Short mmCIF file of C-alpha atoms in Angstrom, two decimals:
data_model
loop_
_atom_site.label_atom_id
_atom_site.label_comp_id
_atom_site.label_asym_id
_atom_site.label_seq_id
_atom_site.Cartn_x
_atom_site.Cartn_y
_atom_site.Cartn_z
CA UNK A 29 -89.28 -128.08 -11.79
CA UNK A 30 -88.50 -125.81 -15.08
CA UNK A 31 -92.67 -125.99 -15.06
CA UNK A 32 -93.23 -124.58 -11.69
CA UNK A 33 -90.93 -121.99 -11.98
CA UNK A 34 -92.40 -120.54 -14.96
CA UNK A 35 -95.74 -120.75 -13.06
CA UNK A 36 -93.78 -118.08 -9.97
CA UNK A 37 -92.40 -115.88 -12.92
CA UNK A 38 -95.94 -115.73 -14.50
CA UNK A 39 -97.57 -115.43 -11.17
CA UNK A 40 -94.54 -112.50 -9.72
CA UNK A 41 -95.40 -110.31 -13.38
CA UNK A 42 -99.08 -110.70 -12.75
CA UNK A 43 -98.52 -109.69 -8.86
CA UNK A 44 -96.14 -106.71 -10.31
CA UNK A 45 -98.74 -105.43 -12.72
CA UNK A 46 -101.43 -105.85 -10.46
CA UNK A 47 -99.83 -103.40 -8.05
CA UNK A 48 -98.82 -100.98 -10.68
CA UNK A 49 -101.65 -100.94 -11.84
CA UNK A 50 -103.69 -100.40 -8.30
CA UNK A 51 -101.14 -97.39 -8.07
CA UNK A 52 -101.69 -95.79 -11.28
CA UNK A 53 -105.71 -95.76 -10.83
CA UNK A 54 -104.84 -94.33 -7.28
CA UNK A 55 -102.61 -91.39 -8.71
CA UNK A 56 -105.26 -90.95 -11.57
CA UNK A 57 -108.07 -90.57 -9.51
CA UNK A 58 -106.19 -88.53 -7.14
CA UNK A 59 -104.86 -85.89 -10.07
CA UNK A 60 -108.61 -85.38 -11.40
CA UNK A 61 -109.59 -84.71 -7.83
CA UNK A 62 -107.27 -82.38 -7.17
CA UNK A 63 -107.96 -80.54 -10.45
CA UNK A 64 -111.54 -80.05 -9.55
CA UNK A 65 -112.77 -76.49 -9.04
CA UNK A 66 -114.54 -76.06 -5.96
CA UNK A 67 -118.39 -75.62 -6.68
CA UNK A 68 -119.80 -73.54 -4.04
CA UNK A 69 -123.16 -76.31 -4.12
CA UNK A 70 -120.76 -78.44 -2.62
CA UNK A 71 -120.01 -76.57 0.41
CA UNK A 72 -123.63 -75.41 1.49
CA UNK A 73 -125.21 -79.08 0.63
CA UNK A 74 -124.91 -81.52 3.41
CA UNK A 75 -123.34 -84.55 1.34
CA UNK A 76 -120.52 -85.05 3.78
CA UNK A 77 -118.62 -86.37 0.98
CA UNK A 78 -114.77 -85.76 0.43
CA UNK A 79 -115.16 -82.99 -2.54
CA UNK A 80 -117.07 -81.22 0.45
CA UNK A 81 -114.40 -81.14 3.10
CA UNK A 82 -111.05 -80.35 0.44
CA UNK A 83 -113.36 -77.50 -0.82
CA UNK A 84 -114.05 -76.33 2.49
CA UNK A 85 -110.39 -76.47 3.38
CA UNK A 86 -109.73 -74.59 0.15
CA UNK A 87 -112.05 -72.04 1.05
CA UNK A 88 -110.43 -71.48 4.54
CA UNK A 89 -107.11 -71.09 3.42
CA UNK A 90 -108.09 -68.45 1.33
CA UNK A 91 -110.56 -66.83 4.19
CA UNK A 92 -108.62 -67.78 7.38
CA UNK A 93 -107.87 -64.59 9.58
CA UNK A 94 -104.86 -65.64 11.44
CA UNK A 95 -103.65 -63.25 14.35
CA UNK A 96 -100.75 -60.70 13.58
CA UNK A 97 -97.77 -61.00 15.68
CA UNK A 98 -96.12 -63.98 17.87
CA UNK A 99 -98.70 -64.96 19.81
CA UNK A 100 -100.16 -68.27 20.09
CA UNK A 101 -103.94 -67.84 19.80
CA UNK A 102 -104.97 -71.44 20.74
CA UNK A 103 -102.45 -71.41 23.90
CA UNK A 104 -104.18 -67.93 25.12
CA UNK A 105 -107.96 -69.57 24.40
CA UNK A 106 -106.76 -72.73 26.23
CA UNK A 107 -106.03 -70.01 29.36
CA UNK A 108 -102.20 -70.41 28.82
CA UNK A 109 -100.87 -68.24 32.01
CA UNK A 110 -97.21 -68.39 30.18
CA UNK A 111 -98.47 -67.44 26.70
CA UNK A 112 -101.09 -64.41 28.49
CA UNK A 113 -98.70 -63.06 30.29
CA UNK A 114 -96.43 -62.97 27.24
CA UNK A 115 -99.05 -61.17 25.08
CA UNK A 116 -99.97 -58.97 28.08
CA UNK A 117 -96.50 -57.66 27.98
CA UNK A 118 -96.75 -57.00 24.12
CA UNK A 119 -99.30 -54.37 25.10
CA UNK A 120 -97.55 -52.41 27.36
CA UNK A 121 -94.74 -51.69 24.27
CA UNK A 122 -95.67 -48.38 23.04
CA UNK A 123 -94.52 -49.40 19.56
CA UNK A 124 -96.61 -52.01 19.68
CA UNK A 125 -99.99 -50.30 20.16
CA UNK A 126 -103.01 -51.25 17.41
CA UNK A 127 -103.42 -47.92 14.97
CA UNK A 128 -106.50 -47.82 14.14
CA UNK A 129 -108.07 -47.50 10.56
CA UNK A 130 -109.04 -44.41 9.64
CA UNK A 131 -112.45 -43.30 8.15
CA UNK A 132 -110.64 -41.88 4.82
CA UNK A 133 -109.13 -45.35 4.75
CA UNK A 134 -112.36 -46.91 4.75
CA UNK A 135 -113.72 -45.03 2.11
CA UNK A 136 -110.51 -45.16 -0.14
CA UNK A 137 -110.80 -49.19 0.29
CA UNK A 138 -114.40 -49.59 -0.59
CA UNK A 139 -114.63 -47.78 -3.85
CA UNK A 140 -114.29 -50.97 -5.15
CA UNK A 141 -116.46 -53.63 -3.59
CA UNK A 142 -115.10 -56.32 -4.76
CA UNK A 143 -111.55 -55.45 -3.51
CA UNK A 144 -112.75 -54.52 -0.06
CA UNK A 145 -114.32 -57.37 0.11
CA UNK A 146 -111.35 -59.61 -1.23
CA UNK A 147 -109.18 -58.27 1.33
CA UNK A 148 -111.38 -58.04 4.06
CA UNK A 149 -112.16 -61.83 3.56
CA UNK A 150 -115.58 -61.56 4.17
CA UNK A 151 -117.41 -65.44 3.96
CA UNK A 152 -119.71 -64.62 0.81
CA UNK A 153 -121.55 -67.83 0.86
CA UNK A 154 -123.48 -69.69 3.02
CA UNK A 155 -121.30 -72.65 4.73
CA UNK A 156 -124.11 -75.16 5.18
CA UNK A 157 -127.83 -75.60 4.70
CA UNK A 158 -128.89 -75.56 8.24
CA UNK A 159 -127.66 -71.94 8.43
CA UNK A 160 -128.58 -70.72 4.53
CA UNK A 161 -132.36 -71.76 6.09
CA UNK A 162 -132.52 -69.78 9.07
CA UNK A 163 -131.80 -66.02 8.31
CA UNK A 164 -131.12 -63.96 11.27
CA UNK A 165 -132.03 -60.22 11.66
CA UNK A 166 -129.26 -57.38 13.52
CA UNK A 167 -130.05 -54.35 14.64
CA UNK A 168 -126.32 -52.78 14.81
CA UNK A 169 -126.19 -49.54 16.80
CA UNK A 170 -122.46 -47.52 16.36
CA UNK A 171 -121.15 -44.16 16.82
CA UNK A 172 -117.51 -44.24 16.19
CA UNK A 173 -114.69 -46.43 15.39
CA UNK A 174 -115.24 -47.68 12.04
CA UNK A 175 -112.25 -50.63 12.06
CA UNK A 176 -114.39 -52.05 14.91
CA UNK A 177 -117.85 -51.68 13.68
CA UNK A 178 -116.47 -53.21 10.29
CA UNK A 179 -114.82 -55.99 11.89
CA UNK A 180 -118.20 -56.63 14.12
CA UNK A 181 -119.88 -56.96 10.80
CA UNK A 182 -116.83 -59.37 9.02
CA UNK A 183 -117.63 -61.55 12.12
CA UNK A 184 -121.31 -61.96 11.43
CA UNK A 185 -121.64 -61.37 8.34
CA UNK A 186 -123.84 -64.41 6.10
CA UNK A 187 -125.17 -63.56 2.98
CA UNK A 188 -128.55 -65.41 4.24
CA UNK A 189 -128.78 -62.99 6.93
CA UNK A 190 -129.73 -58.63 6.93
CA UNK A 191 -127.91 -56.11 8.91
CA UNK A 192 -129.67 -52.76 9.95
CA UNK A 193 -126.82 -49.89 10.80
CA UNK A 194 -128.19 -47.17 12.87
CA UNK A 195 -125.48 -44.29 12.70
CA UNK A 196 -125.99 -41.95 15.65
CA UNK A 197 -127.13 -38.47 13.82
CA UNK A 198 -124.26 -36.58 16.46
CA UNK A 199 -121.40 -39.40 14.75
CA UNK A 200 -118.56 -37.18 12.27
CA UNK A 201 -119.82 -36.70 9.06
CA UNK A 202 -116.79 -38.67 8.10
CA UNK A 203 -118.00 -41.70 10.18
CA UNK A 204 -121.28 -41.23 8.50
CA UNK A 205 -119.25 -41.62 4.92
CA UNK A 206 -117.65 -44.44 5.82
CA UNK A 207 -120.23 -46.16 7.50
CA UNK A 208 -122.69 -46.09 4.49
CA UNK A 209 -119.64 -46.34 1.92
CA UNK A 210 -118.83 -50.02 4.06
CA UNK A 211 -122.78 -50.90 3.92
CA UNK A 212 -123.61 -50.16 -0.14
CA UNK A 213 -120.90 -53.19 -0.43
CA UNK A 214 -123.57 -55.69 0.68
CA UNK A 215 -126.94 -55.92 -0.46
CA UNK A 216 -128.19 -57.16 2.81
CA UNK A 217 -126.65 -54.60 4.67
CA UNK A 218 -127.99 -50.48 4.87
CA UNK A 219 -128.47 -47.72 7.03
CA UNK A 220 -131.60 -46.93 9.13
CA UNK A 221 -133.94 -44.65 7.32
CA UNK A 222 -134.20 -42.46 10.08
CA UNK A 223 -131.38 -41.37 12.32
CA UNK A 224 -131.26 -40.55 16.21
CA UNK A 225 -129.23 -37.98 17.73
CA UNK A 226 -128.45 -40.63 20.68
CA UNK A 227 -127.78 -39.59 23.92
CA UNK A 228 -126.63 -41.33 26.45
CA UNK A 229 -129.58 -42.89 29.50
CA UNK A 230 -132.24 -41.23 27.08
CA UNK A 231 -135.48 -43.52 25.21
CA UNK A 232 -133.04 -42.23 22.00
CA UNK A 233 -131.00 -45.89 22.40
CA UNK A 234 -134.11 -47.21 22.16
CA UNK A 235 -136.00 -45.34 19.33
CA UNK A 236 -132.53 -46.37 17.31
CA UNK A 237 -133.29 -50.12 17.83
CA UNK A 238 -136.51 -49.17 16.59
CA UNK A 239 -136.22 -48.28 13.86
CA UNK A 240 -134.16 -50.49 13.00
CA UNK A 241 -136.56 -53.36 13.89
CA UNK A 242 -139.18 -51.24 11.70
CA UNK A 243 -136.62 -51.27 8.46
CA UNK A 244 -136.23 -55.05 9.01
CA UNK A 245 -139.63 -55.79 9.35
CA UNK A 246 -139.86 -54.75 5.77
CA UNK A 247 -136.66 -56.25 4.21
CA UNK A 248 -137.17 -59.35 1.58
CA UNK A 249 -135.51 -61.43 3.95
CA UNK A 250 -137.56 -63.59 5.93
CA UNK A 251 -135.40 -63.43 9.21
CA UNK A 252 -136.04 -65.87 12.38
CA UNK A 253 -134.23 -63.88 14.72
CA UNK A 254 -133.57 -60.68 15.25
CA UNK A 255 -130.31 -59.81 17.95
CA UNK A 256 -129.08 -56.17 18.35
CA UNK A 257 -125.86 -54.99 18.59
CA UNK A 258 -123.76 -51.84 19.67
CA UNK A 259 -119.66 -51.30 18.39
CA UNK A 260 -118.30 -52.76 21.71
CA UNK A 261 -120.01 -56.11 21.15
CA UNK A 262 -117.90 -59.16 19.44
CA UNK A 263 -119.64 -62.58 18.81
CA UNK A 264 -118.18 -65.22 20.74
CA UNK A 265 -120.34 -67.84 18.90
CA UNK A 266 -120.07 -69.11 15.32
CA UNK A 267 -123.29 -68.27 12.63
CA UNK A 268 -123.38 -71.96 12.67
CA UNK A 269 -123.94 -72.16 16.72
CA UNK A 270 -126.11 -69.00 16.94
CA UNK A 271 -128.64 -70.72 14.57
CA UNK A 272 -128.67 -73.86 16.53
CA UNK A 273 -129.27 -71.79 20.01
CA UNK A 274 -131.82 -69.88 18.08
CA UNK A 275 -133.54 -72.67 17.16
CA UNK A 276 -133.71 -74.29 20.39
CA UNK A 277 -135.34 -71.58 21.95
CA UNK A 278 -138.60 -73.00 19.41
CA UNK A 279 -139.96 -69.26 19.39
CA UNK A 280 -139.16 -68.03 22.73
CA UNK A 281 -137.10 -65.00 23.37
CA UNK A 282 -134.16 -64.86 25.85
CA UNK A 283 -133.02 -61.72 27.76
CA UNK A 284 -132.25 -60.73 31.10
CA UNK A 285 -135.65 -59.95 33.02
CA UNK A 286 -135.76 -59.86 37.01
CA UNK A 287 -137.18 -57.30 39.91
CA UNK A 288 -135.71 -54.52 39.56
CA UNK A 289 -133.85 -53.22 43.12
CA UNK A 290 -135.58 -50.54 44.97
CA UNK A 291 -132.40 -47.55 43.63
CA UNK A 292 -133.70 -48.09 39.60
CA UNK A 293 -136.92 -46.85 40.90
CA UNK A 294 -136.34 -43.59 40.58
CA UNK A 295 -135.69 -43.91 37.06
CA UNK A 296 -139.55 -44.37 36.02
CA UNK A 297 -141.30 -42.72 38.87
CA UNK A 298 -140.44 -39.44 38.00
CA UNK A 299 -140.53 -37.56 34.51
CA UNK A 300 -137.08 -36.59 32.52
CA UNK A 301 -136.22 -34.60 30.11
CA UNK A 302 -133.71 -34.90 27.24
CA UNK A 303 -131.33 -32.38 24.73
CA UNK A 304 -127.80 -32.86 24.85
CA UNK A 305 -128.23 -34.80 28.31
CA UNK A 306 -130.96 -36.50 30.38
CA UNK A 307 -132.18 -34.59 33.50
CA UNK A 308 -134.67 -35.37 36.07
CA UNK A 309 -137.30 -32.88 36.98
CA UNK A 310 -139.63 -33.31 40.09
CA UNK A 311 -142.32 -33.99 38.33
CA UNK A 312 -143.93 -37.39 39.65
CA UNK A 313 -145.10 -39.82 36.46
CA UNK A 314 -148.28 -41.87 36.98
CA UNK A 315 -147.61 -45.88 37.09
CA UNK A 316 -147.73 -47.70 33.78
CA UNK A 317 -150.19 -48.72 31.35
CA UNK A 318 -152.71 -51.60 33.29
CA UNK A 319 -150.12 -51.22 36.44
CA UNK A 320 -147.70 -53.49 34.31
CA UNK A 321 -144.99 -54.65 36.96
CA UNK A 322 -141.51 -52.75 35.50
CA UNK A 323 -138.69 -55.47 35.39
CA UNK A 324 -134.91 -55.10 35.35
CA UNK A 325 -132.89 -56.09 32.13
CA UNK A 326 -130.53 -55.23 29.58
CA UNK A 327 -130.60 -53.13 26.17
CA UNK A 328 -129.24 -56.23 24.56
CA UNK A 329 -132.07 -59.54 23.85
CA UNK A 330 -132.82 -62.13 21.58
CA UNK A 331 -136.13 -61.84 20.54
CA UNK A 332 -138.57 -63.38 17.49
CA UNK A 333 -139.70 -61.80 14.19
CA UNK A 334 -143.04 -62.11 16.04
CA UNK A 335 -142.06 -60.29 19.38
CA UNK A 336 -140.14 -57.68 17.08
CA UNK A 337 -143.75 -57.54 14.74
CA UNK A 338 -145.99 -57.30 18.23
CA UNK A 339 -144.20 -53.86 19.18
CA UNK A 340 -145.87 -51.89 16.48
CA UNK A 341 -149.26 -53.71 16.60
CA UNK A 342 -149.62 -54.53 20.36
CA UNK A 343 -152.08 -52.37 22.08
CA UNK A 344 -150.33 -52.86 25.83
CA UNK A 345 -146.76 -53.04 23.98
CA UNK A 346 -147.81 -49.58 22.59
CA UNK A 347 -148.87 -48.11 25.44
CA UNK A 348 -145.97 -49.49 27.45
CA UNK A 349 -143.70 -47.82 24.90
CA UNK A 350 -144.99 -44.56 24.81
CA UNK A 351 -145.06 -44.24 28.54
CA UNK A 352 -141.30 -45.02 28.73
CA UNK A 353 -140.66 -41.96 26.42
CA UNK A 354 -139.70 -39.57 29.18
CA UNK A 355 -137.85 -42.10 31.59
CA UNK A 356 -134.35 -42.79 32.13
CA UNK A 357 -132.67 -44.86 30.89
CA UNK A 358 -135.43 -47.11 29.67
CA UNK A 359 -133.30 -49.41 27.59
CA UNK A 360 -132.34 -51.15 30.65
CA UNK A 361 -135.85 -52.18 31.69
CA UNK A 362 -138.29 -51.61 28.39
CA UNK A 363 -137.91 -55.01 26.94
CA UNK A 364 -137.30 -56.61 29.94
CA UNK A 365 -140.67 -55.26 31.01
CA UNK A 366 -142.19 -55.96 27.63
CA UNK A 367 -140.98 -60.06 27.85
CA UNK A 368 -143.49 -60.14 31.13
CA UNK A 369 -146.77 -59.07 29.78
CA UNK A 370 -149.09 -61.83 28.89
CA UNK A 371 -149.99 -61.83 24.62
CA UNK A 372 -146.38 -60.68 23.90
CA UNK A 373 -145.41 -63.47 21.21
CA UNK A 374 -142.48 -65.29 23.24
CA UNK A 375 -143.07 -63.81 27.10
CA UNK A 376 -142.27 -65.22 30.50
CA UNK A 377 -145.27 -64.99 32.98
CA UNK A 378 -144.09 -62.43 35.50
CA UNK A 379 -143.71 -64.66 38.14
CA UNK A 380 -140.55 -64.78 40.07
CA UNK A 381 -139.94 -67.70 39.02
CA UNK A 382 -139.38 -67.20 35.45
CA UNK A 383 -136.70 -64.49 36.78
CA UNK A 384 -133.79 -64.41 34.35
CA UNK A 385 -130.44 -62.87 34.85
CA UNK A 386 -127.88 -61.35 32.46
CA UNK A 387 -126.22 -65.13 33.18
CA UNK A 388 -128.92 -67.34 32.59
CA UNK A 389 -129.98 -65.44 28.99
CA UNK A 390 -127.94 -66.03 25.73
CA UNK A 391 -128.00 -62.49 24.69
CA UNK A 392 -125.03 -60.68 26.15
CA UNK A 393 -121.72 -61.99 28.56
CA UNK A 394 -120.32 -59.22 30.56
CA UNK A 395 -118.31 -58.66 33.70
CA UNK A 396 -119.15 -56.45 36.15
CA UNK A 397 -116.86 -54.87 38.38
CA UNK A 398 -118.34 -55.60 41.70
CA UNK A 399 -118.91 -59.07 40.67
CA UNK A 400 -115.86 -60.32 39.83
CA UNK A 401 -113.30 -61.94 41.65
CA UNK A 402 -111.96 -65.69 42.69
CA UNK A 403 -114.99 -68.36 41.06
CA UNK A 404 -113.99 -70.71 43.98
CA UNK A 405 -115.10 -68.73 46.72
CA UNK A 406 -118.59 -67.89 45.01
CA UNK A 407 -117.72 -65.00 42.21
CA UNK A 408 -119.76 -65.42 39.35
CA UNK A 409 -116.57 -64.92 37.03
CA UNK A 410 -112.95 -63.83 37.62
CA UNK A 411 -111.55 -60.90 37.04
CA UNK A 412 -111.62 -58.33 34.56
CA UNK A 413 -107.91 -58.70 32.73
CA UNK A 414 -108.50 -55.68 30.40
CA UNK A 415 -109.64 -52.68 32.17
CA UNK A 416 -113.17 -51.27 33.33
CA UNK A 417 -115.11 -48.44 31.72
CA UNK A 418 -118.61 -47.64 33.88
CA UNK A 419 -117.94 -50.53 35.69
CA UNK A 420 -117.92 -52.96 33.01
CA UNK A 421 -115.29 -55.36 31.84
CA UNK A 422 -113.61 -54.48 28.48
CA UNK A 423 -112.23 -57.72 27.83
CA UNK A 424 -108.17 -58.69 27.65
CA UNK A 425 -106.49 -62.06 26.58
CA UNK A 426 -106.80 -63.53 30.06
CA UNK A 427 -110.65 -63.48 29.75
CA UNK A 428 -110.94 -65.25 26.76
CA UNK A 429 -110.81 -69.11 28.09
CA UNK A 430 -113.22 -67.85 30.63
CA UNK A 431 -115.45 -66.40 27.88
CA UNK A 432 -115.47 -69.39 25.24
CA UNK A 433 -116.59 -71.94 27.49
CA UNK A 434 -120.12 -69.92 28.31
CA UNK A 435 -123.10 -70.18 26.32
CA UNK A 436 -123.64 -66.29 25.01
CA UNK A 437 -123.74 -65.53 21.88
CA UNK A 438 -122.18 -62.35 22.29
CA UNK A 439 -119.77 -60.49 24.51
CA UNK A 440 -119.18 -57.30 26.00
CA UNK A 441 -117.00 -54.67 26.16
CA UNK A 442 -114.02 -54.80 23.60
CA UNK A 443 -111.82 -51.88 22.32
CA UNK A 444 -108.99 -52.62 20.12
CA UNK A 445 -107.23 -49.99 21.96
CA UNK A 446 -107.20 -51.81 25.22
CA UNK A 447 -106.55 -54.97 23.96
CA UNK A 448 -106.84 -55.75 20.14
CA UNK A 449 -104.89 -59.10 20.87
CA UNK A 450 -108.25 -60.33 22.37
CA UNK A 451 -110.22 -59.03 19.17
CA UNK A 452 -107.58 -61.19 17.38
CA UNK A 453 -107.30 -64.42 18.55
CA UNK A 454 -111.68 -64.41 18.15
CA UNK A 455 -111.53 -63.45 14.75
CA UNK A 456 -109.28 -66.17 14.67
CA UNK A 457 -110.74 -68.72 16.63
CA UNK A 458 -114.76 -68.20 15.12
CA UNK A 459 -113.33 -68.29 11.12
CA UNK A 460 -110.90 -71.57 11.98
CA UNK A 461 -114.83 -73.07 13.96
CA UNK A 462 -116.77 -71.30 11.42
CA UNK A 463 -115.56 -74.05 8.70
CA UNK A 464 -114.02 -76.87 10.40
CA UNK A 465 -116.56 -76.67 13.31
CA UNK A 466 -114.48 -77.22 16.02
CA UNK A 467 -111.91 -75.11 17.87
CA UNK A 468 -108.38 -75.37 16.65
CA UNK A 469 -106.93 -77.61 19.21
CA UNK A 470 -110.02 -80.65 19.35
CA UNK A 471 -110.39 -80.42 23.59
CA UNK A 472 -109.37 -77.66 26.04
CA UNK A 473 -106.36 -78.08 28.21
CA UNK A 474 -107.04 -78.00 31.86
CA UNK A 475 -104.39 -76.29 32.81
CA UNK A 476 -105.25 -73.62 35.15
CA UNK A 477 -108.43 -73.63 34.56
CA UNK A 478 -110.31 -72.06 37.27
CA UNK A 479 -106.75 -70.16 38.58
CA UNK A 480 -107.65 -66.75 39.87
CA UNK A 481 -106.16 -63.84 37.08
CA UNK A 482 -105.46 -61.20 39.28
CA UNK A 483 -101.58 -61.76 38.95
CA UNK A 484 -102.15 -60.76 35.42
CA UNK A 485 -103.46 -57.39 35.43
#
């Protein structure tokens, strides 16, 4: 008996030690883990290991952008009638209305890089190798409001990728300042070497883009992609995501290219000219170069390094461009024209068939006034819950669950003076996805999901 019981004792102290021991290796190994200093090799390489995810999360605390305010960002995504309607309400408060960042700010903030870019929380790194491997080109057309352009730029911004700024020449020589002051932060990020005085419906939106395209044809970086961008535009997609749509498209270019209706036709049949405005004179033109069919599109596409390289070496892309010169408004049909013609790296044979609306491309997402209304009797979206400038949605909270569940890569309009909350709650949403690649709540609610927004406008 007295035997057997010393056997239990022994066996209990060896059970005891056992576990204190398992414990103490536990809290050991745990201590020197969390002691480790986050090596940034660890984020970008695909080990999937656990030093990877606790730096990541390290990272994002430091980086995350959460919105100002009240507001419940992942409600209003979720389309959240309660929490919109709150935040909708918010606006109206005239003591609430966003104050925008001044130029003289902007240039007071970036005389030291390194602060500016500290407390603007740019993403300095690459977040994975998949993305570090596939540089992407912009062509960023602006003209005022610097907190937005910046902001555009925080929300694309990959050291991997290179950023063109085209300034428009007619911009406040303050703008200018801060503009450039903003760009010589970033060594893949400049101004255009040369400068349009851009006017509005004139080939000057286009030369701008150009020459942009011509800068980044000779940058270092060996870009993929190349998307352009003007100061109303917000990304609605993370870097991560744009790569992967970028790479699906296996060297094809996506835009909005379709017949044109029979009232743009005026807008290439007969010669314009162009100073501080566009005006028509009565002067017939000739048709185009080869009788090239003129298609309907956007200003904003998707294209390859090798569609972007064709423009300036192309003999029928030349000639197409040059006779566009005195047209109006030929960013809306130039490069939709240009996708069409057979030997342009990336085109669609013009066939009907390979029609593509502003719906069907990746490029841009925008509401149209006329378009909108209730999505169960036929509208291609609902409606506008900002306001409309030239007919064109400039996006509020209420469009936002809409938005997010498309597959653009960018959207248009926004103004942080119509609704910044918007701006917000996608600066918030893209840096949460950006590093945790999902959204913040893991699946969308369906609460009223397809409900009809008029009642919040």
């Amino acid at each position: 008996m007295l035997t057997r019981l010393r056997r239990k004792l022994c066996w209990g102290h060896l059970y005891i030690f056992f576990i204190w021991g398992c414990l103490l290796l536990f809290l050991t190994c745990l201590l020197k883990y969390m002691s480790l200093e986050c090596d940034l090799g660890d984020v970008i390489r695909d080990s999937g290991d656990l030093q990877k995810s606790y730096c990541k999360d390290q990272y994002y605390m430091t980086l995350k952008l959460p919105a100002n305010g009240q507001k419940n960002c992942s409600k209003i995504i979720r389309g959240n009638l309660d929490e919109i309607k709150k935040t909708l309400l918010d606006n109206l408060i005239v003591k609430n209305k966003k104050v925008d960042v001044t130029d003289v700010e902007y240039l007071n903030i970036t005389k030291d890089c390194n602060v500016f870019k500290e407390r603007r929380k740019y993403v300095m790194f690459s977040l994975n190798k998949e993305e570090q491997d596939f540089p992407i080109a912009y062509s960023m057309v602006v003209h005022d409001n610097i907190e937005m352009f910046e902001r555009l730029l925080r929300a694309i911004y990959a050291p991997q990728n290179v950023y063109c700024v085209h300034v428009d020449k007619k911009s406040p020589e303050s703008f200018k300042e801060a503009a450039r002051a903003i760009t010589s932060c970033f060594d893949n990020v400049f101004v255009a070497s040369k400068l349009e005085k851009v006017i509005y419906a004139s080939w000057s939106r286009v030369q701008a883009d150009l020459n942009c395209m011509e800068d980044l044809l000779q940058s270092e970086v060996q870009w993929r992609y190349l998307l352009n961008t003007c100061g109303t535009d917000f990304p609605i997609k993370t870097n991560s995501e744009i790569v992967k749509a970028l790479k699906s498209l296996n060297g094809k270019n996506s835009m909005e290219s379709e017949k044109p209706p029979a009232y743009k036709r005026i807008r290439w049949e007969y010669h314009y000219q162009w100073n501080e405005s566009i005006i028509r004179t009565n002067i017939k033109k000739g048709p185009p170069p080869l009788n090239i069919p003129i298609f309907s599109g956007s200003a904003y596409i998707v294209v390859s390094r090798d569609f972007v390289k064709s423009l300036f070496v192309n003999p029928m892309g030349k000639q197409l461009i040059e006779w566009a010169k005195d047209t109006y408004s030929p960013d809306e049909y130039i490069w939709a024209t240009l996708q069409r013609v057979h030997g342009i790296p990336g085109y669609m044979p013009k066939n009907y068939k390979y029609d593509s609306s502003d719906i069907h491309a990746i490029a841009r997402l925008v509401k149209w006034q006329s378009l909108e209304g209730d999505m169960r009797e036929g509208a291609p979206y609902t409606s506008c819950t900002g306001t409309h400038r030239r007919e064109v949605c400039v996006y509020g909270m209420g469009d936002l669950h809409w938005m997010l569940k498309q597959h653009h890569l960018f959207a248009n309009k926004f103004d942080p003076k119509v609704d910044d909350h918007a701006i917000q709650c996608l600066e918030e949403y893209l840096r949460y996805k950006s590093f945790h690649g999902k959204e913040m709540q893991s699946q969308w609610r369906m609460e009223d999901v397809d409900r009809p927004m008029r009642s919040l406008i």
